[in-house]
Coordinates of C-alpha atoms (C1' of nucleotides) in Angstrom, one line a residue:
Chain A
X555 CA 0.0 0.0 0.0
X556 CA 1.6 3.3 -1.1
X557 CA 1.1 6.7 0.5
X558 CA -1.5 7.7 -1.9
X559 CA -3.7 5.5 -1.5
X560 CA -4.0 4.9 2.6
X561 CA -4.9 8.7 2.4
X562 CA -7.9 7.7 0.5
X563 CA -8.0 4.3 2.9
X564 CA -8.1 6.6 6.1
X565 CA -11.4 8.8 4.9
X566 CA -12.9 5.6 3.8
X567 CA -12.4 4.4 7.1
X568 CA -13.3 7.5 9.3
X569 CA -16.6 7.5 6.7
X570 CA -17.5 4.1 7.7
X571 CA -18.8 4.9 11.5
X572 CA -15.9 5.6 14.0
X573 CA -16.8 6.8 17.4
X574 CA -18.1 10.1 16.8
X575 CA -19.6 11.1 20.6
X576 CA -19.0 9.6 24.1
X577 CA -22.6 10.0 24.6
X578 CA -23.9 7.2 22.6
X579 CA -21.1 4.8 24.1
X580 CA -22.0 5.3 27.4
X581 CA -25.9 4.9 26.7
X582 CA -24.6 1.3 25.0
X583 CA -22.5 1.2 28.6
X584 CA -25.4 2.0 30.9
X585 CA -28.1 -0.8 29.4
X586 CA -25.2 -3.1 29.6
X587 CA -24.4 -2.9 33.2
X588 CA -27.7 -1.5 33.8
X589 CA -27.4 -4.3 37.0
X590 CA -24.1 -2.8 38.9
X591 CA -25.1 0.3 38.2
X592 CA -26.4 2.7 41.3
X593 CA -29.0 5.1 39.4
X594 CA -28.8 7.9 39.1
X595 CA -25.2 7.3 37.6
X596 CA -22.6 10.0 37.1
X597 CA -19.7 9.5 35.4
X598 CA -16.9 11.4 33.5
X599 CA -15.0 10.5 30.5
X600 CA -12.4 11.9 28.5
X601 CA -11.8 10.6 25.0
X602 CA -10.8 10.9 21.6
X603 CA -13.5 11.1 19.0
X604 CA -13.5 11.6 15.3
X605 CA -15.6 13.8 12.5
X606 CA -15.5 12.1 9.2
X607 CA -16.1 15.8 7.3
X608 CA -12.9 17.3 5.8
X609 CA -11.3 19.0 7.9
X610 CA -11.3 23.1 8.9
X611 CA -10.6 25.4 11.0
X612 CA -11.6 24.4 15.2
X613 CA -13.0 21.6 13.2
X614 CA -10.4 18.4 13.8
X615 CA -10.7 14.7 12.2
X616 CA -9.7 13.7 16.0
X617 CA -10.0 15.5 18.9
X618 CA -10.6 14.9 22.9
X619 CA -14.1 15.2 24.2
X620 CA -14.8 15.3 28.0
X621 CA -18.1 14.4 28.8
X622 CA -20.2 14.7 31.6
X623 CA -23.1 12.9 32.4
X624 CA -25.9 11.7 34.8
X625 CA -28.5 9.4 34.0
X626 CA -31.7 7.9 35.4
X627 CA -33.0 11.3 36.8
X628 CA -35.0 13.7 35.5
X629 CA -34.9 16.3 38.1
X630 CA -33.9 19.3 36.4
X631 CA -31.3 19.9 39.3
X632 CA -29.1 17.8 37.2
X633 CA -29.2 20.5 34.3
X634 CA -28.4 23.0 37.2
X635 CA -25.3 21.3 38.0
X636 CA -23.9 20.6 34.4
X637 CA -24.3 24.8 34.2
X638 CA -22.5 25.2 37.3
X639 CA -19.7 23.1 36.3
X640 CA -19.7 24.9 32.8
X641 CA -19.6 27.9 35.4
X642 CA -16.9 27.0 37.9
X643 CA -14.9 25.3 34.7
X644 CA -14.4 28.5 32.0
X645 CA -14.2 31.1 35.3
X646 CA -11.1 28.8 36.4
X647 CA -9.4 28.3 33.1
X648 CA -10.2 32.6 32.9
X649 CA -12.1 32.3 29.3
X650 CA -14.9 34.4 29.4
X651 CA -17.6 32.7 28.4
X652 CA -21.5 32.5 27.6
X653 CA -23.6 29.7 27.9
X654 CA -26.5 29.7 26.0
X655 CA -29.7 27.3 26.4
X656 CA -32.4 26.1 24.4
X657 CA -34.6 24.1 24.6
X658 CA -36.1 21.2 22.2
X659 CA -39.5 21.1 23.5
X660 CA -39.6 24.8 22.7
X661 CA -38.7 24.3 19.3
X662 CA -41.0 21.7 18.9
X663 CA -43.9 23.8 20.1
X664 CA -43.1 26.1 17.7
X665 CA -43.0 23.9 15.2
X666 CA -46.5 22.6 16.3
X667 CA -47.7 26.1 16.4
X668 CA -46.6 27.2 13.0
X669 CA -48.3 23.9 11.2
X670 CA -45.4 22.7 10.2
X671 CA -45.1 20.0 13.6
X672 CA -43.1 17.7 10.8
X673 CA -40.4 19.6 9.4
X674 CA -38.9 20.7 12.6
X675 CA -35.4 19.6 12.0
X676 CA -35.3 22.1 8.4
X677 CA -37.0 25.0 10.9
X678 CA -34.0 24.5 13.5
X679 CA -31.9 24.1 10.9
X680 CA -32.3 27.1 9.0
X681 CA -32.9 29.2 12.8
X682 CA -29.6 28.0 13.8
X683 CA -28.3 30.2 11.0
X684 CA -29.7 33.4 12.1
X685 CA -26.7 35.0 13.5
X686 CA -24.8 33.6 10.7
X687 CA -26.9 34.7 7.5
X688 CA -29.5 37.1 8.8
X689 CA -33.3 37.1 9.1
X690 CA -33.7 37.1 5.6
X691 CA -31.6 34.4 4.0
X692 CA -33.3 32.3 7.0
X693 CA -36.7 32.7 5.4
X694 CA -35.7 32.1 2.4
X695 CA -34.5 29.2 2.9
X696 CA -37.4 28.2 5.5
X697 CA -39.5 28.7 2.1
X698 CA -36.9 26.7 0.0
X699 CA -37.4 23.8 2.4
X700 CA -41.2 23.9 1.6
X701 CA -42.3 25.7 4.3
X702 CA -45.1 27.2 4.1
X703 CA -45.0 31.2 3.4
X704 CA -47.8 31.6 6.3
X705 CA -45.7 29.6 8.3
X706 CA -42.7 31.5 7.9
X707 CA -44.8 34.4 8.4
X708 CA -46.0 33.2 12.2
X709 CA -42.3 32.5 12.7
X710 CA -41.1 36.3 12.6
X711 CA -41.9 37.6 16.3
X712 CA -39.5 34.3 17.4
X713 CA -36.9 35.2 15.3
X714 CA -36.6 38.8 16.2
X715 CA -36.9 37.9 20.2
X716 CA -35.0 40.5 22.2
X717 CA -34.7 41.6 26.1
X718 CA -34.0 40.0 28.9
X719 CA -34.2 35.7 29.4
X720 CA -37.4 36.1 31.0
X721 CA -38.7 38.6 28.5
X722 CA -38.2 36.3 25.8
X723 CA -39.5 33.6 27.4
X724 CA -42.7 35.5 27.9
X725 CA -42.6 36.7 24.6
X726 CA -42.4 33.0 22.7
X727 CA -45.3 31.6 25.9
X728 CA -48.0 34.3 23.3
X729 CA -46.9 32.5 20.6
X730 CA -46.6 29.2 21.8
X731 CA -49.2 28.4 24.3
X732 CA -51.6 26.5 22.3
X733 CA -49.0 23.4 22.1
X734 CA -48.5 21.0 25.4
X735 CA -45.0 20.4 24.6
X736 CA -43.9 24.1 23.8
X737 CA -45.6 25.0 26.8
X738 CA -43.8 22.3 29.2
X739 CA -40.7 23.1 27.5
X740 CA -41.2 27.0 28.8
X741 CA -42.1 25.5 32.5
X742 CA -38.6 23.8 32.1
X743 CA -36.7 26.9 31.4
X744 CA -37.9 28.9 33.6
X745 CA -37.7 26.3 36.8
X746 CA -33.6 25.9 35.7
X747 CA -33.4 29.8 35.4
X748 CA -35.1 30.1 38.9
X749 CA -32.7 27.3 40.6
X750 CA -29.6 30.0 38.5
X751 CA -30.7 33.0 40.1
X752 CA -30.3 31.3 44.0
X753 CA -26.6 30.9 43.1
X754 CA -24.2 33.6 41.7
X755 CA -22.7 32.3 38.8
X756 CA -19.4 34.0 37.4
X757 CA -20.5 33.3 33.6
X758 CA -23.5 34.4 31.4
X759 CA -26.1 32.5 30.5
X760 CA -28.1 33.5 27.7
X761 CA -31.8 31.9 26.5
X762 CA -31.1 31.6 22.9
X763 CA -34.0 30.3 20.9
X764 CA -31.8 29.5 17.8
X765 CA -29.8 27.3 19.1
X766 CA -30.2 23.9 17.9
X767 CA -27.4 21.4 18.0
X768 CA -28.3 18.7 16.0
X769 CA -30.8 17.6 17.9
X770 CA -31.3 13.6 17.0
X771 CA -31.8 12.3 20.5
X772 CA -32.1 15.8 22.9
X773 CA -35.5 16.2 24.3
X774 CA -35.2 19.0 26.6
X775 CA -32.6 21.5 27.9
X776 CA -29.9 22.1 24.8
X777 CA -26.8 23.8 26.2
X778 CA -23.8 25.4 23.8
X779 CA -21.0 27.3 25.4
X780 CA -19.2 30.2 23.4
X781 CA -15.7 32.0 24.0
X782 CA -16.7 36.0 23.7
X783 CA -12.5 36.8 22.7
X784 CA -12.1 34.0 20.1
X785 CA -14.5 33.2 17.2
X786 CA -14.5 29.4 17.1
X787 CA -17.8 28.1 17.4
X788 CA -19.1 26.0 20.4
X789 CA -16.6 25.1 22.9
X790 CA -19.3 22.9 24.8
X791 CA -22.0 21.4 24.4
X792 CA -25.0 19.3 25.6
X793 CA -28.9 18.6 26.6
X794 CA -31.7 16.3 28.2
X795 CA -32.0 13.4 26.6
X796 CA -35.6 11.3 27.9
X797 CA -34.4 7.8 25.4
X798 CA -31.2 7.1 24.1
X799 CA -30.8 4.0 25.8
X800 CA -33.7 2.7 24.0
X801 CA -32.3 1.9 21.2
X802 CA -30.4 -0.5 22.7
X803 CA -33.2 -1.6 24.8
X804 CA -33.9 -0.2 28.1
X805 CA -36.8 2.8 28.1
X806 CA -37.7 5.3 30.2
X807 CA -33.8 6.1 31.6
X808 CA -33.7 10.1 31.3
X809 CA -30.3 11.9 30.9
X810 CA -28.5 14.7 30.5
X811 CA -24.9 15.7 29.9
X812 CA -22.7 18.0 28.7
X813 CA -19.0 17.9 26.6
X814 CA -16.4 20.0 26.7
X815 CA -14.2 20.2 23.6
X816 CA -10.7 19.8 24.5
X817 CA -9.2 20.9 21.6
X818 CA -11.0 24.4 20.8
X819 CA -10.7 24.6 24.4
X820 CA -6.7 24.7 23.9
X821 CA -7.1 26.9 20.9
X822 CA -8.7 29.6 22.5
X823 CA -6.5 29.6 25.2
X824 CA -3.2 29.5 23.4
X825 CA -5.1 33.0 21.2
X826 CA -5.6 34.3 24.4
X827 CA -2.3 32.9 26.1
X828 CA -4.0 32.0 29.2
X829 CA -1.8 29.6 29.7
X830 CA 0.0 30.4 32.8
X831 CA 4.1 30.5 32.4
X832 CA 4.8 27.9 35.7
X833 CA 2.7 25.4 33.4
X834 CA 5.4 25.7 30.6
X835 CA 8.5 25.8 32.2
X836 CA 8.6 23.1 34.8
X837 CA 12.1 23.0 36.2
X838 CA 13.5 25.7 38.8
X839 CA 17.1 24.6 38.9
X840 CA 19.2 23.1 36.7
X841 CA 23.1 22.0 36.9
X842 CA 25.5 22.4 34.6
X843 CA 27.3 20.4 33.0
X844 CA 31.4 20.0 33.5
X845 CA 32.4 16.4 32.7
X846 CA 32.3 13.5 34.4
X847 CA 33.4 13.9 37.9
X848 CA 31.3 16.6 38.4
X849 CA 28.3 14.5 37.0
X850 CA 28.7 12.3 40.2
X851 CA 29.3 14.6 42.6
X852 CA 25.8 16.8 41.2
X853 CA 23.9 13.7 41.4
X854 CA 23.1 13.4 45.0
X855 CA 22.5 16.8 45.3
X856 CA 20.1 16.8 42.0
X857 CA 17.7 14.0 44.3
X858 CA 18.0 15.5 46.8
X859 CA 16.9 18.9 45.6
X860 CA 13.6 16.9 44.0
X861 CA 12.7 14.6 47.2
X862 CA 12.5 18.3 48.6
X863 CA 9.4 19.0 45.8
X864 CA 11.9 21.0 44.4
X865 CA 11.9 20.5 40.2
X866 CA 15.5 20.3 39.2
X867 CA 17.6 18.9 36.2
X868 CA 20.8 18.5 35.3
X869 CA 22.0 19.4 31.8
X870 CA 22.5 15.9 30.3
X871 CA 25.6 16.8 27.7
X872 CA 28.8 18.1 28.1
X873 CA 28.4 21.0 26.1
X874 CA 29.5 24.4 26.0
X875 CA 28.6 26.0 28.6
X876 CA 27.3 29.1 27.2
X877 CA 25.1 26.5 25.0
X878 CA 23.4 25.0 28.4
X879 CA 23.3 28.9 29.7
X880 CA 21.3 29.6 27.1
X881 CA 19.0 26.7 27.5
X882 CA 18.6 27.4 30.6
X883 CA 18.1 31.0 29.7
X884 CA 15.2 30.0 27.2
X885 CA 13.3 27.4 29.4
X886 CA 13.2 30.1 32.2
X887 CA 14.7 28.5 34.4
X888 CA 15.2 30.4 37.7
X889 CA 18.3 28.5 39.1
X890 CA 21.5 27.4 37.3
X891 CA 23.6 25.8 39.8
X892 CA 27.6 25.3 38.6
X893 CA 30.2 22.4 40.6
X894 CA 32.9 22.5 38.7
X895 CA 36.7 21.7 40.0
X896 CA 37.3 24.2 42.5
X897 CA 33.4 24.1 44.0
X898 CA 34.0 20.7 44.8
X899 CA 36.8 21.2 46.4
X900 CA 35.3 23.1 48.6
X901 CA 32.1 21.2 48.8
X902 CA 30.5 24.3 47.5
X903 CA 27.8 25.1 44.9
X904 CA 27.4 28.6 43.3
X905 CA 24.2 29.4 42.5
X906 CA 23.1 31.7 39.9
X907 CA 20.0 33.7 40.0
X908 CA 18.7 34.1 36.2
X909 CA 16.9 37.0 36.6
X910 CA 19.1 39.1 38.7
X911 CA 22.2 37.8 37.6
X912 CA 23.5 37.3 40.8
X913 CA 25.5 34.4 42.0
X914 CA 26.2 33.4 45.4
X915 CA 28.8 30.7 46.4
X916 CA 27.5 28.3 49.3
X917 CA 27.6 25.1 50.9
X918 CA 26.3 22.0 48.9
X919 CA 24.8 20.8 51.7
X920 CA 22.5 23.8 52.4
X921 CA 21.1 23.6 48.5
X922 CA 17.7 22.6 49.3
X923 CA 17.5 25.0 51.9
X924 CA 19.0 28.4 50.1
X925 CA 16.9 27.3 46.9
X926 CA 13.3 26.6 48.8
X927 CA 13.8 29.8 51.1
X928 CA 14.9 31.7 47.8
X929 CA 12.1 30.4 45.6
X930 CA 9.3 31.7 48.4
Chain B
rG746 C1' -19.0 15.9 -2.1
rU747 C1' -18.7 21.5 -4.2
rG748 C1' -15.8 26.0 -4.8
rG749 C1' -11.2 29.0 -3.8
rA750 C1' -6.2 29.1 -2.4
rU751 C1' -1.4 26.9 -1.2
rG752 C1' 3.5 24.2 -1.6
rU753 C1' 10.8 28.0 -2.2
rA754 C1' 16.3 27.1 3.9
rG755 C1' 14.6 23.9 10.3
rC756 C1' 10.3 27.9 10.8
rU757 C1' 7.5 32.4 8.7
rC758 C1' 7.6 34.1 4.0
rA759 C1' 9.7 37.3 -0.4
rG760 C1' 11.1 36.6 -5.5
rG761 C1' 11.4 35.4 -10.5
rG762 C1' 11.8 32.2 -18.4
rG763 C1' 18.6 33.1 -18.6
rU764 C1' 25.7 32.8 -14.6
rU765 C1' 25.9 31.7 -7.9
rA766 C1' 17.4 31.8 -5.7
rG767 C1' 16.9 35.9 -1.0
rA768 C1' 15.2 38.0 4.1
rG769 C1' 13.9 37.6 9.2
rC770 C1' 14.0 34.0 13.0
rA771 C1' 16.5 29.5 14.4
rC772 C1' 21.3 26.9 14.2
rU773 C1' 27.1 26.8 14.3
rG774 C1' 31.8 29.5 15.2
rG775 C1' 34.2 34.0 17.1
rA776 C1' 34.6 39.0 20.1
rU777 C1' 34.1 36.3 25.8
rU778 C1' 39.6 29.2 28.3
rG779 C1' 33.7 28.5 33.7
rU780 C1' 28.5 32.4 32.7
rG781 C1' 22.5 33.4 29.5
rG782 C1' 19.3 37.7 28.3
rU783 C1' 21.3 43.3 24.6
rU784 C1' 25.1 43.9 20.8
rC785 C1' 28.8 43.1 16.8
rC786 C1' 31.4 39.9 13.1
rA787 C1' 31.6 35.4 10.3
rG788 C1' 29.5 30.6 8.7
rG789 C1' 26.6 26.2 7.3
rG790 C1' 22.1 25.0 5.3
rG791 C1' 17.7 24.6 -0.9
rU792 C1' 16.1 18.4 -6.0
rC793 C1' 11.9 25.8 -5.4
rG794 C1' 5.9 19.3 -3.5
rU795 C1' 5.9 15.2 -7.4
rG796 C1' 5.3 13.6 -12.6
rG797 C1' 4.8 15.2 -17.5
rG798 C1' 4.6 19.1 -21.4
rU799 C1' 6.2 23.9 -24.0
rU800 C1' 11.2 26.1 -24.8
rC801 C1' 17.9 26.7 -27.0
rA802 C1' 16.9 27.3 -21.5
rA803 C1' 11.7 26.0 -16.4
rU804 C1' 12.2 26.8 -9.7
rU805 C1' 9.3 30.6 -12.8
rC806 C1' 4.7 29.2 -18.2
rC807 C1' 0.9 24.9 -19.2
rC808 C1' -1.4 20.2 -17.7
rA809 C1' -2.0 16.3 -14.2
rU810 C1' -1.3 14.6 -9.3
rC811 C1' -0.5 14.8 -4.2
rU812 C1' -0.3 17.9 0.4
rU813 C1' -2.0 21.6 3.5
rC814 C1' -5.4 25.6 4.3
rC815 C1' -10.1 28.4 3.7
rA816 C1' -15.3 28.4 2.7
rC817 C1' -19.9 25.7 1.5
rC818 C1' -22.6 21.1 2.7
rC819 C1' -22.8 18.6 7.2
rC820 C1' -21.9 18.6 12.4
rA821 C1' -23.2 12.1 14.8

RNA sequence: GUGGAUGUAGCUCAGGGGUUAGAGCACUGGAUUGUGGUUCCAGGGGUCGUGGGUUCAAUUCCCAUCUUCCACCCCA
């Protein structure tokens, strides 16, 4: 097999049904062991999963998904808690964030409403674009899709909602209130928004009716999370869902989760170079390197500096030593400690301070103590 | 799958039908025998993606092919 043609091998492969969510999985997981497990079951799970479109960019052919889940409860507590780990999460890693929630029954209500209860997935479809293409390339392509102009028509006062959550929650109720499911789906929204307002959360969180995330299995609460520095799409996502363990045979098991994208996660961080510089460089001393003799007597000094949590390395060649300076110089490294001949003589290290420049001579045996006092 | 770009030094990119293809960064040596960050000097490094065609001559123009990227479709 040449080169050429395992290119054309891999997409075949990808094409032909790699894992493409951890959410399915674990539904196959959960009717498995539906016996050991203690309901309602929490888990987390971080994993690789693959897209078989080409690739773009934030759009990866692999990429790490960590997933977060509870199923067997429908308490809408559970949606609560995924939002407040959304929140804790993004306020820790320092991206500023909005979350934005949906939710299906909603859509579906509006669906019902406008007459057009069967084509839901082209209405959320087309919605989903607003921000992108604008009101009016949305209804033309609602019309495209066969929907019908008086349909489109009732549709306008949803598209242009405005104010705050609660307004717009009012504001779809007129429209909506002659479908069950629309209605319920309101109820939903506004108990999770009332369970939000008891806690202070550091991120926004945004009711936005076009958001629609594919929605195959989600039956309730849809979440997407988006960076407000980097444009990259959804950095997280998630929702209710009342029967994806059905289809491999165990009904009525409610869910919900939510999946952080590890990758556009990294992406926007690294734009934003959040990441802090201590998670870079690692080591705070490092020895140089003078030959052989002075390899055994840096050694002990080199373990004893780590077993005192102290990271340390010792510069592995014998090179130059302006060439380990200047490593040492471009990891930033705070400590180089030098033994050469006469140091060891004396049983002495000097230590140099690489941001000062300063260099003091002392004793090897109180290394761990100058550094750990010095790096305070 | 559709459309548009791209490929030249390790990296980011400039250039151009005709002796020896350039820059910045990186790397190596020196000014500095055991001292980095700022300087200064010198040096190494290229099958110009691959295959074919046009031409006296192609890295440059044409065709094909592959790669990577961007957008659309889609987003499990």
């Amino acid at each position: 097999m040449n080169q050429a043609n395992s290119s054309k091998l891999t997409t075949k492969i990808s094409e032909k049904g790699l894992r493409y969510d951890l959410t399915v999985p674990f539904a196959r997981y959960v009717v498995q062991y539906q016996n050991d497990i203690t309901f309602p079951f929490r888990r987390y799970q971080i994993q690789p999963v693959w897209r078989a479109d080409r690739p773009q960019k934030g759009r990866y052919r692999e990429f790490y998904q960590c997933d977060v889940d509870i199923i067997g409860s429908d308490s809408l507590l559970n949606e609560v808690e995924l939002i407040r780990i959304v929140d804790q999460i993004y306020h820790n890693l320092g991206i500023s964030v909005v979350i934005k929630i949906n939710n299906r029954k909603i859509l579906s209500g509006i669906a019902e409403t406008i007459g057009e209860a069967d084509r839901i997935t082209d209405i959320t479809v087309a919605i989903d674009k607003l921000d992108k293409i604008g009101l009016e390339r949305v209804n033309e392509e609602l019309l495209q899709k066969g929907v019908s102009g008086e349909a489109v028509l009732k549709l306008q006062p949803i598209l242009q909602l405005n104010g705050t959550n609660e307004d717009k929650l009012n504001q779809i109720e007129q429209v909506i209130s002659g479908s069950e499911t629309g209605v319920k789906g309101i109820a939903e929204m506004r108990t999770i928004f009332n369970y939000l307002a008891s806690m202070k959360l550091e991120i926004e969180v945004e009711m936005d009716l076009t958001l629609a995330r594919g929605l195959n299995y989600y039956t309730g609460a849809i979440f997407e999370v988006k960076s407000k520095d980097v444009e990259i799409g959804s950095i997280t996502g998630g929702g209710r869902y009342d029967d994806l363990t059905g289809i491999f045979g165990l009904s009525g098991v409610s869910g919900v989760g939510i999946s952080f994208g590890a990758d556009r996660i990294y992406d926007v961080m690294s734009q934003l170079d959040l990441f802090p510089k201590e998670a870079i460089t690692s080591t705070q001393v490092m020895f140089v390197n003078f030959g052989e003799a002075e390899e055994r007597y840096i050694l002990p000094l080199l373990y004893r500096l780590r077993a005192a949590g102290i990271s340390s390395e010792i510069y592995p060649d014998r090179d130059k030593m302006k060439k380990q300076m200047i490593y040492a110089n471009k990891k930033g490294i705070k400590f180089v400690a030098l033994a050469g001949e006469s140091e060891i003589a004396g049983g002495m290290v000097n230590l140099k301070n690489m941001e000062s420049g300063e260099q003091s001579l002392i004793k090897a045996e109180d290394l761990v103590s100058v550094v750990s006092r010095k790096l305070d």
